[in-house]
Tab-separated table of C-alpha atoms and ligand atoms in Angstrom:
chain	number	residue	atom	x	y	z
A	1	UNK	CA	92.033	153.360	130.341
A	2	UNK	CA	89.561	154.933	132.682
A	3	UNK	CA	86.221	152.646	131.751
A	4	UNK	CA	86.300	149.694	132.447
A	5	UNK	CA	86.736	146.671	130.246
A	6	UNK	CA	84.012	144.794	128.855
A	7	UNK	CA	84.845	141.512	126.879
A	8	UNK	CA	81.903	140.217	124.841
A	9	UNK	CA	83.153	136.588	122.684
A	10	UNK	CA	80.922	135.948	119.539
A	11	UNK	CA	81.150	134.114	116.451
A	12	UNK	CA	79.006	136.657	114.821
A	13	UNK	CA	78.699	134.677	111.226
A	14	UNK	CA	74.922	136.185	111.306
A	15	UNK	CA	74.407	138.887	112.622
A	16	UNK	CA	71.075	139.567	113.898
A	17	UNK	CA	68.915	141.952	116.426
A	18	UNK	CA	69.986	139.394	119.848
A	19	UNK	CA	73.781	140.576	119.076
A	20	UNK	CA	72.877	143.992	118.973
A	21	UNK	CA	71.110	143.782	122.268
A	22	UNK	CA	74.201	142.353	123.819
A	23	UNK	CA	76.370	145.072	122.347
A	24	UNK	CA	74.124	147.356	123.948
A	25	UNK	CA	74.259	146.065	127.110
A	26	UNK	CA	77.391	145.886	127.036
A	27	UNK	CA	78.585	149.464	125.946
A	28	UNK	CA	76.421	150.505	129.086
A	29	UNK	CA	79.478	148.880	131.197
A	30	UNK	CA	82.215	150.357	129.620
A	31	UNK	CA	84.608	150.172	126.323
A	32	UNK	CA	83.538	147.233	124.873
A	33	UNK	CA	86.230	144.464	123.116
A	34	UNK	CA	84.645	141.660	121.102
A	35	UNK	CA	86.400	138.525	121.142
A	36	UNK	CA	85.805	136.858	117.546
A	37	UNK	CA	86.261	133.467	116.944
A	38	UNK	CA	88.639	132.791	114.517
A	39	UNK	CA	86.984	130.403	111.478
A	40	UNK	CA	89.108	127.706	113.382
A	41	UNK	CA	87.438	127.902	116.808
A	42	UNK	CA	83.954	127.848	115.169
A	43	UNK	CA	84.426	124.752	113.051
A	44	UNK	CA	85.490	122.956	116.345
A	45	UNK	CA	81.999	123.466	118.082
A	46	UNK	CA	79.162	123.975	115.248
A	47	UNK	CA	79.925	124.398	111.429
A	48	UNK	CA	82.323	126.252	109.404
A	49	UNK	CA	81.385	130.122	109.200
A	50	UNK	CA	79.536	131.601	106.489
A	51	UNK	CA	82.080	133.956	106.008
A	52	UNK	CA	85.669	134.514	106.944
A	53	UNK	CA	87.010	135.865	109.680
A	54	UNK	CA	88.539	138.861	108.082
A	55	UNK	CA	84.662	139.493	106.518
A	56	UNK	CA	83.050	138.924	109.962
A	57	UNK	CA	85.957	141.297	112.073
A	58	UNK	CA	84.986	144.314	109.100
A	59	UNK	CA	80.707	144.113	109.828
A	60	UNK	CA	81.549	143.812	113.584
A	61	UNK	CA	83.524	146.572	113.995
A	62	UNK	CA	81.341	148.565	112.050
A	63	UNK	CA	78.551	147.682	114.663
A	64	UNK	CA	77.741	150.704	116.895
A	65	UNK	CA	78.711	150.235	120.488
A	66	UNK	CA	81.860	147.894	119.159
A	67	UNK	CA	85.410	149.646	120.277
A	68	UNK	CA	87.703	146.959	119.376
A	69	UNK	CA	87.842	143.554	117.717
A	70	UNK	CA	90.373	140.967	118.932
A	71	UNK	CA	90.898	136.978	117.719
A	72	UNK	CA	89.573	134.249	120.158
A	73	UNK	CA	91.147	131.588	118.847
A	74	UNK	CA	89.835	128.518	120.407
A	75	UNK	CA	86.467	128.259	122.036
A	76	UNK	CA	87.800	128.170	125.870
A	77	UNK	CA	87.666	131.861	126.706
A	78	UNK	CA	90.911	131.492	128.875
A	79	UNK	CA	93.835	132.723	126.946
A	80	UNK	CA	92.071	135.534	125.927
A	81	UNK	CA	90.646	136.411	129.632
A	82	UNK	CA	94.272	136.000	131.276
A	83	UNK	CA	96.005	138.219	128.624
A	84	UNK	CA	93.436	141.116	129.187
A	85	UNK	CA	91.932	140.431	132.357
A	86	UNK	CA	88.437	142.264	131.919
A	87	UNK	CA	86.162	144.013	134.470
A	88	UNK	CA	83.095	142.468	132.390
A	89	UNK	CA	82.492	139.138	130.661
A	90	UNK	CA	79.524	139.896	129.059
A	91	UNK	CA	77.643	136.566	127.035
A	92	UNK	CA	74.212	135.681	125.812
A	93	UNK	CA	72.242	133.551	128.355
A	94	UNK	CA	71.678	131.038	126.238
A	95	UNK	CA	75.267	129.494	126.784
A	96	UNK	CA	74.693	127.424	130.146
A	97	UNK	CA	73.160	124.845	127.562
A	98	UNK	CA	75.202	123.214	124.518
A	99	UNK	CA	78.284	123.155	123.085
A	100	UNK	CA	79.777	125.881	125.197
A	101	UNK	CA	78.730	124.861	128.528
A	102	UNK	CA	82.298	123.778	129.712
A	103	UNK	CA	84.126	126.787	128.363
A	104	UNK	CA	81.736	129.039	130.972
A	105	UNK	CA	82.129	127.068	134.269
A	106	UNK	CA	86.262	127.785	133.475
A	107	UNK	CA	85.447	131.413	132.759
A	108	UNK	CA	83.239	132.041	135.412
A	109	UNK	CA	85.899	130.923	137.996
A	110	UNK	CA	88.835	132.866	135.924
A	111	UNK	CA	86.783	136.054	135.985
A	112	UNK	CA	86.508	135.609	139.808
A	113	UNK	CA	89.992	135.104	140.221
A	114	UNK	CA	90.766	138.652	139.756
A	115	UNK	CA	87.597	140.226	140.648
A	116	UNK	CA	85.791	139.926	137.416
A	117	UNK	CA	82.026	139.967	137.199
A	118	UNK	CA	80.021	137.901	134.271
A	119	UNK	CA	76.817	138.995	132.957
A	120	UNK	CA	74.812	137.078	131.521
A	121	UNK	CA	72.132	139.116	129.349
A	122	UNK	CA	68.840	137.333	128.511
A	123	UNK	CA	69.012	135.246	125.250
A	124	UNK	CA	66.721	137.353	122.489
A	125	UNK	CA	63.898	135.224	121.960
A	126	UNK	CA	62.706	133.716	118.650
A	127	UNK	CA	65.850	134.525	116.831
A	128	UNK	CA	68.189	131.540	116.224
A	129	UNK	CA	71.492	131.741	113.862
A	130	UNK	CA	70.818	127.615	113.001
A	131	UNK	CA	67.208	128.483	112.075
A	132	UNK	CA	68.758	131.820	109.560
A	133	UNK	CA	70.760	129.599	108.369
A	134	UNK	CA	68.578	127.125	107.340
A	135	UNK	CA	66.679	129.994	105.578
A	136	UNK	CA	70.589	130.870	103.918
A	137	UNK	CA	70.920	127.584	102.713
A	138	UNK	CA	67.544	127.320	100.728
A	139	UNK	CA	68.694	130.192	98.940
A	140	UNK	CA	71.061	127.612	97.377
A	141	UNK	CA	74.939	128.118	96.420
A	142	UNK	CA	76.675	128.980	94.046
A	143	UNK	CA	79.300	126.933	92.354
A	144	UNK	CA	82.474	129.066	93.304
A	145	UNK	CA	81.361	128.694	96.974
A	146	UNK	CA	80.541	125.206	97.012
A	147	UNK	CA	84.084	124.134	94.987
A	148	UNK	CA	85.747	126.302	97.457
A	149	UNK	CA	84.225	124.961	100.755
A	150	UNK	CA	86.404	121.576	100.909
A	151	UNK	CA	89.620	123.109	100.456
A	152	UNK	CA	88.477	125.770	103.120
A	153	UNK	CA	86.747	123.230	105.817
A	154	UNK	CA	90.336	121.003	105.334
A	155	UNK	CA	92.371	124.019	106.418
A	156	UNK	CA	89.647	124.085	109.763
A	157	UNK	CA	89.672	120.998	110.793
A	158	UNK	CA	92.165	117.989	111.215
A	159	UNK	CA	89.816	115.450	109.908
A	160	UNK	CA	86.678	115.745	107.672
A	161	UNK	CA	84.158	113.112	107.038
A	162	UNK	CA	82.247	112.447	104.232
A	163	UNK	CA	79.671	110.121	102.647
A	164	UNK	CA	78.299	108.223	99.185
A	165	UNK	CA	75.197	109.945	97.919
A	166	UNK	CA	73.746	108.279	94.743
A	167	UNK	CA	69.883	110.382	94.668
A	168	UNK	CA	68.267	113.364	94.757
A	169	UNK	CA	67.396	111.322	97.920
A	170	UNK	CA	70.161	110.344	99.532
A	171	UNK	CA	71.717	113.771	99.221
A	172	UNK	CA	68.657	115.166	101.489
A	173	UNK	CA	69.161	112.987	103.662
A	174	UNK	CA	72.953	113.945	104.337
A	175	UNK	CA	71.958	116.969	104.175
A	176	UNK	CA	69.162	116.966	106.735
A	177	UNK	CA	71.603	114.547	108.897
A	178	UNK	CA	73.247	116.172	111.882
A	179	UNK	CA	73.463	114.825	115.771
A	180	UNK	CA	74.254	116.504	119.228
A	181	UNK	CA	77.255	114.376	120.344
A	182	UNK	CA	77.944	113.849	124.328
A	183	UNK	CA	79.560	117.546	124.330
A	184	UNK	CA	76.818	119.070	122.560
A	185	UNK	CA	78.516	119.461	119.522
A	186	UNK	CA	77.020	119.247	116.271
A	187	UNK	CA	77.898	116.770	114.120
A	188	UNK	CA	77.105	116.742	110.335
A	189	UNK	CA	78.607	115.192	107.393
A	190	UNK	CA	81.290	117.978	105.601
A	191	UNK	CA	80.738	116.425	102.068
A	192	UNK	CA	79.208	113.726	99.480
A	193	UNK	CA	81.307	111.113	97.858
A	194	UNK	CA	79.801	110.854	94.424
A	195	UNK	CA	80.888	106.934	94.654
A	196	UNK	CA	81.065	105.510	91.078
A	197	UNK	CA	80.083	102.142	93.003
A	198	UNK	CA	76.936	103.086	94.368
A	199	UNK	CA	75.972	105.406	91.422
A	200	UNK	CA	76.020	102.160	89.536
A	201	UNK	CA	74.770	100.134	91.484
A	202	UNK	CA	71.683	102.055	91.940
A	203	UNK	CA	71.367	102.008	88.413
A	204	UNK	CA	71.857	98.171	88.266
A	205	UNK	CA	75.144	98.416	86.547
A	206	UNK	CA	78.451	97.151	87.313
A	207	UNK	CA	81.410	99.176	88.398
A	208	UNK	CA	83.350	99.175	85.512
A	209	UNK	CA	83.114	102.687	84.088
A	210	UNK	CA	80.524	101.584	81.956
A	211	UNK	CA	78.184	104.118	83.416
A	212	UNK	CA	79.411	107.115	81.385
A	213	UNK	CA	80.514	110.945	82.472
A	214	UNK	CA	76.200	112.141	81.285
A	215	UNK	CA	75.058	109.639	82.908
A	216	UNK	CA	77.329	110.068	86.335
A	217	UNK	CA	76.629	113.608	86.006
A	218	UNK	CA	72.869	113.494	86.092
A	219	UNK	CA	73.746	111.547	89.462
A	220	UNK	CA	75.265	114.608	90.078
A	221	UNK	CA	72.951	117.408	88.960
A	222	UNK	CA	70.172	115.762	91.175
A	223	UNK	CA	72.266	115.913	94.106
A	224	UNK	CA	73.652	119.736	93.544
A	225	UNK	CA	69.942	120.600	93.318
A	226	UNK	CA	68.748	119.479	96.845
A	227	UNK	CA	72.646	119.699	98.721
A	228	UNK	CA	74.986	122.240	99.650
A	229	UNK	CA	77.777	120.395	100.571
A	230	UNK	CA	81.034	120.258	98.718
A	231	UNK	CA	81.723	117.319	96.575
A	232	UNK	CA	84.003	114.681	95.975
A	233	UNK	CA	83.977	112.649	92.704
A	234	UNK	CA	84.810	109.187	92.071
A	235	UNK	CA	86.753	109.632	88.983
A	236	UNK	CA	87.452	106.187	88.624
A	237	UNK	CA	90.572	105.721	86.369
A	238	UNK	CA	90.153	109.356	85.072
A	239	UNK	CA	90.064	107.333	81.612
A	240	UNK	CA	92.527	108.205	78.754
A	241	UNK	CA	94.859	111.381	79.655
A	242	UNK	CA	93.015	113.945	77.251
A	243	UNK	CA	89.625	112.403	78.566
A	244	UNK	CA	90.473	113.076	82.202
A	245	UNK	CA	91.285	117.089	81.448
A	246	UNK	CA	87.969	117.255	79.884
A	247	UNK	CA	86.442	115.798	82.982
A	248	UNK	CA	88.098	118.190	85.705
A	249	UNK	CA	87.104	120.698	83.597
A	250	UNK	CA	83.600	119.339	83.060
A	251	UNK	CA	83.172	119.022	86.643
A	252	UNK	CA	85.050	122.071	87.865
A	253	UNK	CA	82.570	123.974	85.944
A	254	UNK	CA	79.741	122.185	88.024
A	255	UNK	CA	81.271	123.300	91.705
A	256	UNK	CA	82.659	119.702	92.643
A	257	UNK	CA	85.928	120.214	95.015
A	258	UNK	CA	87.639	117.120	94.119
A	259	UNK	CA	88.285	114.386	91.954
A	260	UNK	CA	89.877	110.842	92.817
A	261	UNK	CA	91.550	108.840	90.345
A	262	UNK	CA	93.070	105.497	90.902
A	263	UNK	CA	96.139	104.262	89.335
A	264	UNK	CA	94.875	100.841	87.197
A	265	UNK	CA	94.512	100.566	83.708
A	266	UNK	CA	92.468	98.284	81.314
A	267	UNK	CA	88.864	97.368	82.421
A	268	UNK	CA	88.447	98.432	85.929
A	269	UNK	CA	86.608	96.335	88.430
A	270	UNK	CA	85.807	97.515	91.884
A	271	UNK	CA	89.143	97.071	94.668
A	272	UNK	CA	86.443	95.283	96.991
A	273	UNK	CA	86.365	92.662	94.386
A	274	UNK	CA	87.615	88.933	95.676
A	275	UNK	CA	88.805	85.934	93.905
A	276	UNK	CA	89.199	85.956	89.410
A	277	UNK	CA	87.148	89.227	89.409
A	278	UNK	CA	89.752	91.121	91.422
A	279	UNK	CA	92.430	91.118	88.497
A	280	UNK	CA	93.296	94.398	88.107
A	281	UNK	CA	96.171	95.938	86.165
A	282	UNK	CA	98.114	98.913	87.847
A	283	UNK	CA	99.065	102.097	86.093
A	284	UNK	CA	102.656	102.882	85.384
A	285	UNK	CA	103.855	105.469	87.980
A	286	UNK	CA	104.946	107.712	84.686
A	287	UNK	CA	101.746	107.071	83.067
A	288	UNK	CA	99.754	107.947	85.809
A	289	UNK	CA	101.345	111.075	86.890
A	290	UNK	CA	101.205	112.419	83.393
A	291	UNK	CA	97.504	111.975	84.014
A	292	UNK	CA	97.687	113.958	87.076
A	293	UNK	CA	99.323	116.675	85.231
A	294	UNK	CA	97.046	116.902	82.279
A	295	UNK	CA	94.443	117.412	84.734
A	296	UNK	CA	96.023	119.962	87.034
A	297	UNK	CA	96.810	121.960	83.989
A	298	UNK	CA	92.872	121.616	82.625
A	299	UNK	CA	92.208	122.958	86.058
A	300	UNK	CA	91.033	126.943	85.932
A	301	UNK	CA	90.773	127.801	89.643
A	302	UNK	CA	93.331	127.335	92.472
A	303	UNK	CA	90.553	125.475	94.596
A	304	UNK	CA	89.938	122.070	92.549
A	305	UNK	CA	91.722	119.501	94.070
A	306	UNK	CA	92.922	116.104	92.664
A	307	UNK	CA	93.296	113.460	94.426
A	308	UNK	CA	95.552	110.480	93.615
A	309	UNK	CA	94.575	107.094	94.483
A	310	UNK	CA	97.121	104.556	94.886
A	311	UNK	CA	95.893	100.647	94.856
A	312	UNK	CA	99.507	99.221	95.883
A	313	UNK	CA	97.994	97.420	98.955
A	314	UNK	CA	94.651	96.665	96.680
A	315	UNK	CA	96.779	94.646	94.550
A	316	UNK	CA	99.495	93.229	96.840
A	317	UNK	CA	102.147	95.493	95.559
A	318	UNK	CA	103.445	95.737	98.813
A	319	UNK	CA	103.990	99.043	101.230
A	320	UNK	CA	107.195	100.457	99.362
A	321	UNK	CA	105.698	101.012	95.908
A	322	UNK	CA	102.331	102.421	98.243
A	323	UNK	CA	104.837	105.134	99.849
A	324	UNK	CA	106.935	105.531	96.257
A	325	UNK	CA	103.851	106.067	94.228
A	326	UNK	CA	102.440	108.807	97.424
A	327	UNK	CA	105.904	110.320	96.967
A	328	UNK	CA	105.629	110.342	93.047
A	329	UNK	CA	102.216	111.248	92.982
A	330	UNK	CA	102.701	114.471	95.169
A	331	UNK	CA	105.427	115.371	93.014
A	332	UNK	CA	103.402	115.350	89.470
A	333	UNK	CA	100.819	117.612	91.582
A	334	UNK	CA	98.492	115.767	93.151
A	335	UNK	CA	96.782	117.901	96.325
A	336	UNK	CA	95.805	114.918	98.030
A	337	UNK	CA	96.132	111.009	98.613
A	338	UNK	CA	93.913	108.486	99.077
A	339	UNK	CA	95.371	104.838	100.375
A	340	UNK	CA	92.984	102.074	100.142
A	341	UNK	CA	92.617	98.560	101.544
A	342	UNK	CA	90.956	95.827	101.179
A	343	UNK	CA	92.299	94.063	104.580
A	344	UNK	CA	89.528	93.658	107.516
A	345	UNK	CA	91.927	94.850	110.400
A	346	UNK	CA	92.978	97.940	109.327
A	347	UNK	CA	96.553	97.409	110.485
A	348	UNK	CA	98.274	98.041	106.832
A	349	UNK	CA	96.331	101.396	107.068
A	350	UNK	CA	97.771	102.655	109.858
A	351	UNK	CA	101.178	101.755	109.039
A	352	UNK	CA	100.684	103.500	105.689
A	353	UNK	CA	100.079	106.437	108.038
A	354	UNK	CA	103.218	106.642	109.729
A	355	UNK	CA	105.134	106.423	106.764
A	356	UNK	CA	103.073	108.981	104.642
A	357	UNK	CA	103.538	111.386	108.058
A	358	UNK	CA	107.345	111.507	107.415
A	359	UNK	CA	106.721	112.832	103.915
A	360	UNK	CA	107.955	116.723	104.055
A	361	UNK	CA	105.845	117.709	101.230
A	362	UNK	CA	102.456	116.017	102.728
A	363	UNK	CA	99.284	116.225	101.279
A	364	UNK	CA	95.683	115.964	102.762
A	365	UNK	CA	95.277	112.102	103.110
A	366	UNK	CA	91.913	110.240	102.252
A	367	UNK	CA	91.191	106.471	103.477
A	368	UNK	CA	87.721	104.728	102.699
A	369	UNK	CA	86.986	101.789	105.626
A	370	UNK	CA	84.534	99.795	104.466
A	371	UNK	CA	86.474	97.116	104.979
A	372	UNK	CA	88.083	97.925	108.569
A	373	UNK	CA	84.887	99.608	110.030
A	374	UNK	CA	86.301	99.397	113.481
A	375	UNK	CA	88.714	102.030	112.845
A	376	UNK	CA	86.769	104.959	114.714
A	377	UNK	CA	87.498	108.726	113.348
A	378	UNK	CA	89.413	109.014	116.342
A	379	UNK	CA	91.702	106.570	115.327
A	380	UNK	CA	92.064	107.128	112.112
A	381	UNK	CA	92.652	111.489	112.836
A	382	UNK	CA	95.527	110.191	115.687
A	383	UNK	CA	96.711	108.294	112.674
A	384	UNK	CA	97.133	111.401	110.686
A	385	UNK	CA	94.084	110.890	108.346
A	386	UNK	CA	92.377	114.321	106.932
A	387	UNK	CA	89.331	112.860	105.062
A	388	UNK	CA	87.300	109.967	106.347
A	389	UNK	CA	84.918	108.675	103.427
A	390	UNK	CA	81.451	106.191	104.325
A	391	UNK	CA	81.765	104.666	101.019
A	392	UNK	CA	78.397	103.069	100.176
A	393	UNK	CA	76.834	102.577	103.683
A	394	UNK	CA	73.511	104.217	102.541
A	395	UNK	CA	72.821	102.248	99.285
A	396	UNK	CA	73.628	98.995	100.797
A	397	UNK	CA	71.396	100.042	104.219
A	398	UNK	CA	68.167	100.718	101.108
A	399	UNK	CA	69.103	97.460	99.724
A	400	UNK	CA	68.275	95.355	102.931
A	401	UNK	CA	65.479	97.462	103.534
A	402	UNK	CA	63.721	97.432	100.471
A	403	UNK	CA	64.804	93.084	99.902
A	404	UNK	CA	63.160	93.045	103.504
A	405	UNK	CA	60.019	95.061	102.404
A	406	UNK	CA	59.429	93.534	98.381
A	407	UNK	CA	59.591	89.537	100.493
A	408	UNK	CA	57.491	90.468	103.450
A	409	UNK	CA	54.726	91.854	100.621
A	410	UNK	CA	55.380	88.361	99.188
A	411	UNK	CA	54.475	86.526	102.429
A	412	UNK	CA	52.027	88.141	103.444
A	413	UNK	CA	50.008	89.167	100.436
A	414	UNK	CA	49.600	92.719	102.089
A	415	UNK	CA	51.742	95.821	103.114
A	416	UNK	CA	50.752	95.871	106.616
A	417	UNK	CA	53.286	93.805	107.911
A	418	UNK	CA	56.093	95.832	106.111
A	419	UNK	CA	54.818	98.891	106.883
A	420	UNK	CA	55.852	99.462	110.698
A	421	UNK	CA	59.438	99.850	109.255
A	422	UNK	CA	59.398	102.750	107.108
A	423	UNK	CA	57.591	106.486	106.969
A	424	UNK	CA	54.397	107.056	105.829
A	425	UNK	CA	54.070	108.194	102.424
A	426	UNK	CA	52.574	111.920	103.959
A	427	UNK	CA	56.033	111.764	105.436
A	428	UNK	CA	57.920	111.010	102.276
A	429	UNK	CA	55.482	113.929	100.495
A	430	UNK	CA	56.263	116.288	103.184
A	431	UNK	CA	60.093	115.904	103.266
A	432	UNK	CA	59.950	116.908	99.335
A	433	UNK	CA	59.836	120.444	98.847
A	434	UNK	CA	57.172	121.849	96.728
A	435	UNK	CA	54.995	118.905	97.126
B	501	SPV	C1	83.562	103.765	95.348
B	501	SPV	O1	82.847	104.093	96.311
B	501	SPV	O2	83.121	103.637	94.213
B	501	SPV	C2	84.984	103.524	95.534
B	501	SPV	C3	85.471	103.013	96.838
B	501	SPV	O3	85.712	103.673	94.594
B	501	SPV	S1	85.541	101.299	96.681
B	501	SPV	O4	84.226	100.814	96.297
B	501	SPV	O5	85.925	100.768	97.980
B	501	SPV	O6	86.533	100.967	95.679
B	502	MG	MG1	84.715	103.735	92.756
């Protein structure tokens, strides 16, 4: 090749005017060769692509200036650099700050190594991708997209996390959520547990099914309105057999990823429960996955998942007939697990883990620790756990503040007092849209 080589990495999920400018540039220098991130190497530094890689490789190399496409699989520009050693590295300016920061001190010094240069061409002002795709996101989503996302952000990552949303309200607020961790990474919440818990609780009910499929799905309707993250339901028992395939497809038809259904029978009461109240009958393992089969059958499309819950170390069953009913469960269809426990150390957990690992035919595994909080998601990923759930952090954080605010109005006869701790109502107006 007699021009030289120019090697420009982008993720290129939105394209706007400050990629063409560096395509420009770059094309100046010589042939140029995009690296694309894979959908893989995005997830690990900001959010799981818009579109799919094989979408995003077909509008770039359609892009005038673009000469070839090739995968960057991993955000560290090294494999890439060695295997084609470029003339040019050629990156948007803006890449000295965030997430990326790392990768360019390592290819700054690779690129000198063999006599590289880097140029770094001025970030295109007033254009951001996270401020498009805020705009993208108002547009709303539809249901295919949204049932599809957890299947497809499980296949990115190792471990996704999710929390309990109960309101219109709590849904915006997961929604809005998102942190810059020590790295720079972004870090957001991947889904909503539509905890049957919390849903009654906020509607002063106990959790004991009693709050019917309407009622759960208003919960639910609010929340699709103001979210658009994928969603995981708290099917509770899944009720009778024929009642559980007319709730996956009830709730298939609404754009929810996933339903969890745990194997007791007769009147449920919550697996947190202590003392009498936590007498709870479990399922037979032939019963239950005959209920997992009538629902994968009810299913339409290939991306609904069920998830089977198994309440072995709930109800003192012990760890074999945890690991038999995984191994059953898998077998009747189930795409994923969920192992729960009551115990405050976490310990049973983990050794659940290591035996589930040695399972051939694995599945996606789901834990919920509420009751071992110490666990990190560090942990609990090294353990071999895919989906990390917050159960019903944000109802019981309202509760104390709202008990904190109704007795303070008490004491002191006025608001004043109370007020310091929460937004002004302008602020609550303002966070509503339309208001
Ligand atoms: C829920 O959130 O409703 C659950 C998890 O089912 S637990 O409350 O821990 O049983
Ligand atoms: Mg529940």
């Amino acid at each position: 090749m007699s021009k030289k080589l120019v090697y420009v990495p982008m993720a290129a999920d939105i394209i706007h005017p400050g990629h063409l400018n560096i395509i420009k540039e770059s094309a100046k220098l010589g042939y140029v060769m995009v690296g694309l991130f894979s959908d893989k190497a995005i997830a690990s530094y900001k959010r799981v692509p818009l579109m799919h890689y094989a979408q995003r490789k077909l509008i770039v190399e359609s892009l005038k200036g673009v000469d070839e496409v090739v995968m960057q699989d991993e955000k560290d520009y090294s494999a890439n650099l060695k295997k084609y050693k470029p003339d040019f590295l050629v990156h948007g300016s803006d890449w000295n700050v965030g997430p990326l920061n790392e990768e360019r001190q390592k290819a700054i010094s690779l690129m000198e190594s063999w006599g590289g240069k880097v140029v770094e061409v001025e970030y295109t002002k007033g254009i951001s991708s996270t401020e498009l795709n805020k705009n993208l996101k108002e547009l709303g989503i539809l249901p295919q997209v949204r049932l599809g996302a957890l299947k497809r952000f499980l296949s990115l990552k190792p471990i996704i996390r999710g929390i309990e949303s109960h309101s219109g309200m709590s849904a915006l607020i997961v929604e809005e959520a998102s942190v810059k961790d020590e790295n720079g990474v972004n870090q957001t919440f991947d889904f909503l547990w539509l905890s049957s818990l919390t849903d009654s609780s906020s509607k002063g009910k106990p959790d004991i099914e009693f709050v019917d499929l309407t009622s759960r799905i208003a919960t639910v309707n609010d929340i699709l309105e103001v979210s658009t993250k994928p969603i995981i339901y708290d099917g509770d028992t899944g009720s009778k057999i024929p009642h559980f395939a007319m709730m996956v497809k009830r709730l298939e038809r609404l754009g929810i990823s996933a339903v969890v259904i745990e194997d007791k029978i007769g009147l449920k009461k919550n697996s947190l429960c202590e003392g009498k109240a936590a007498r709870h009958t479990q399922d037979s393992i032939e019963n239950f996955c005959a209920k997992i089969q009538a629902g994968k059958n009810a299913q339409l499309t290939n991306d609904f998942m069920i998830i089977a819950r198994i309440e072995s170390l709930i109800l003192e069953a012990g760890m074999d007939d945890a690991i038999n009913r995984a191994r059953s469960y898998i077998e009747a269809g189930a795409d994923g697990v969920m192992i729960h426990s009551r115990k405050k150390d976490g310990q049973e957990i983990l050794k659940f883990c290591e035996l589930y690992n040695a399972f051939s035919n694995r599945k996606p595994l789901m834990v919920v620790p509420t009751n071992y909080p110490s666990l990190s998601e560090e942990d609990l990923k090294n353990a071999g756990v895919n989906i990390v759930v917050y159960a019903n952090q944000l109802l019981r954080a309202s509760y104390t503040a709202m008990k904190n605010t109704a007795l303070s109005i008490l004491t002191h006869k006025r608001a004043l007092e109370a007020d310091k701790h929460y937004v002004s109502a302008l602020e609550i107006i303002n966070l509503i849209e339309g208001n």
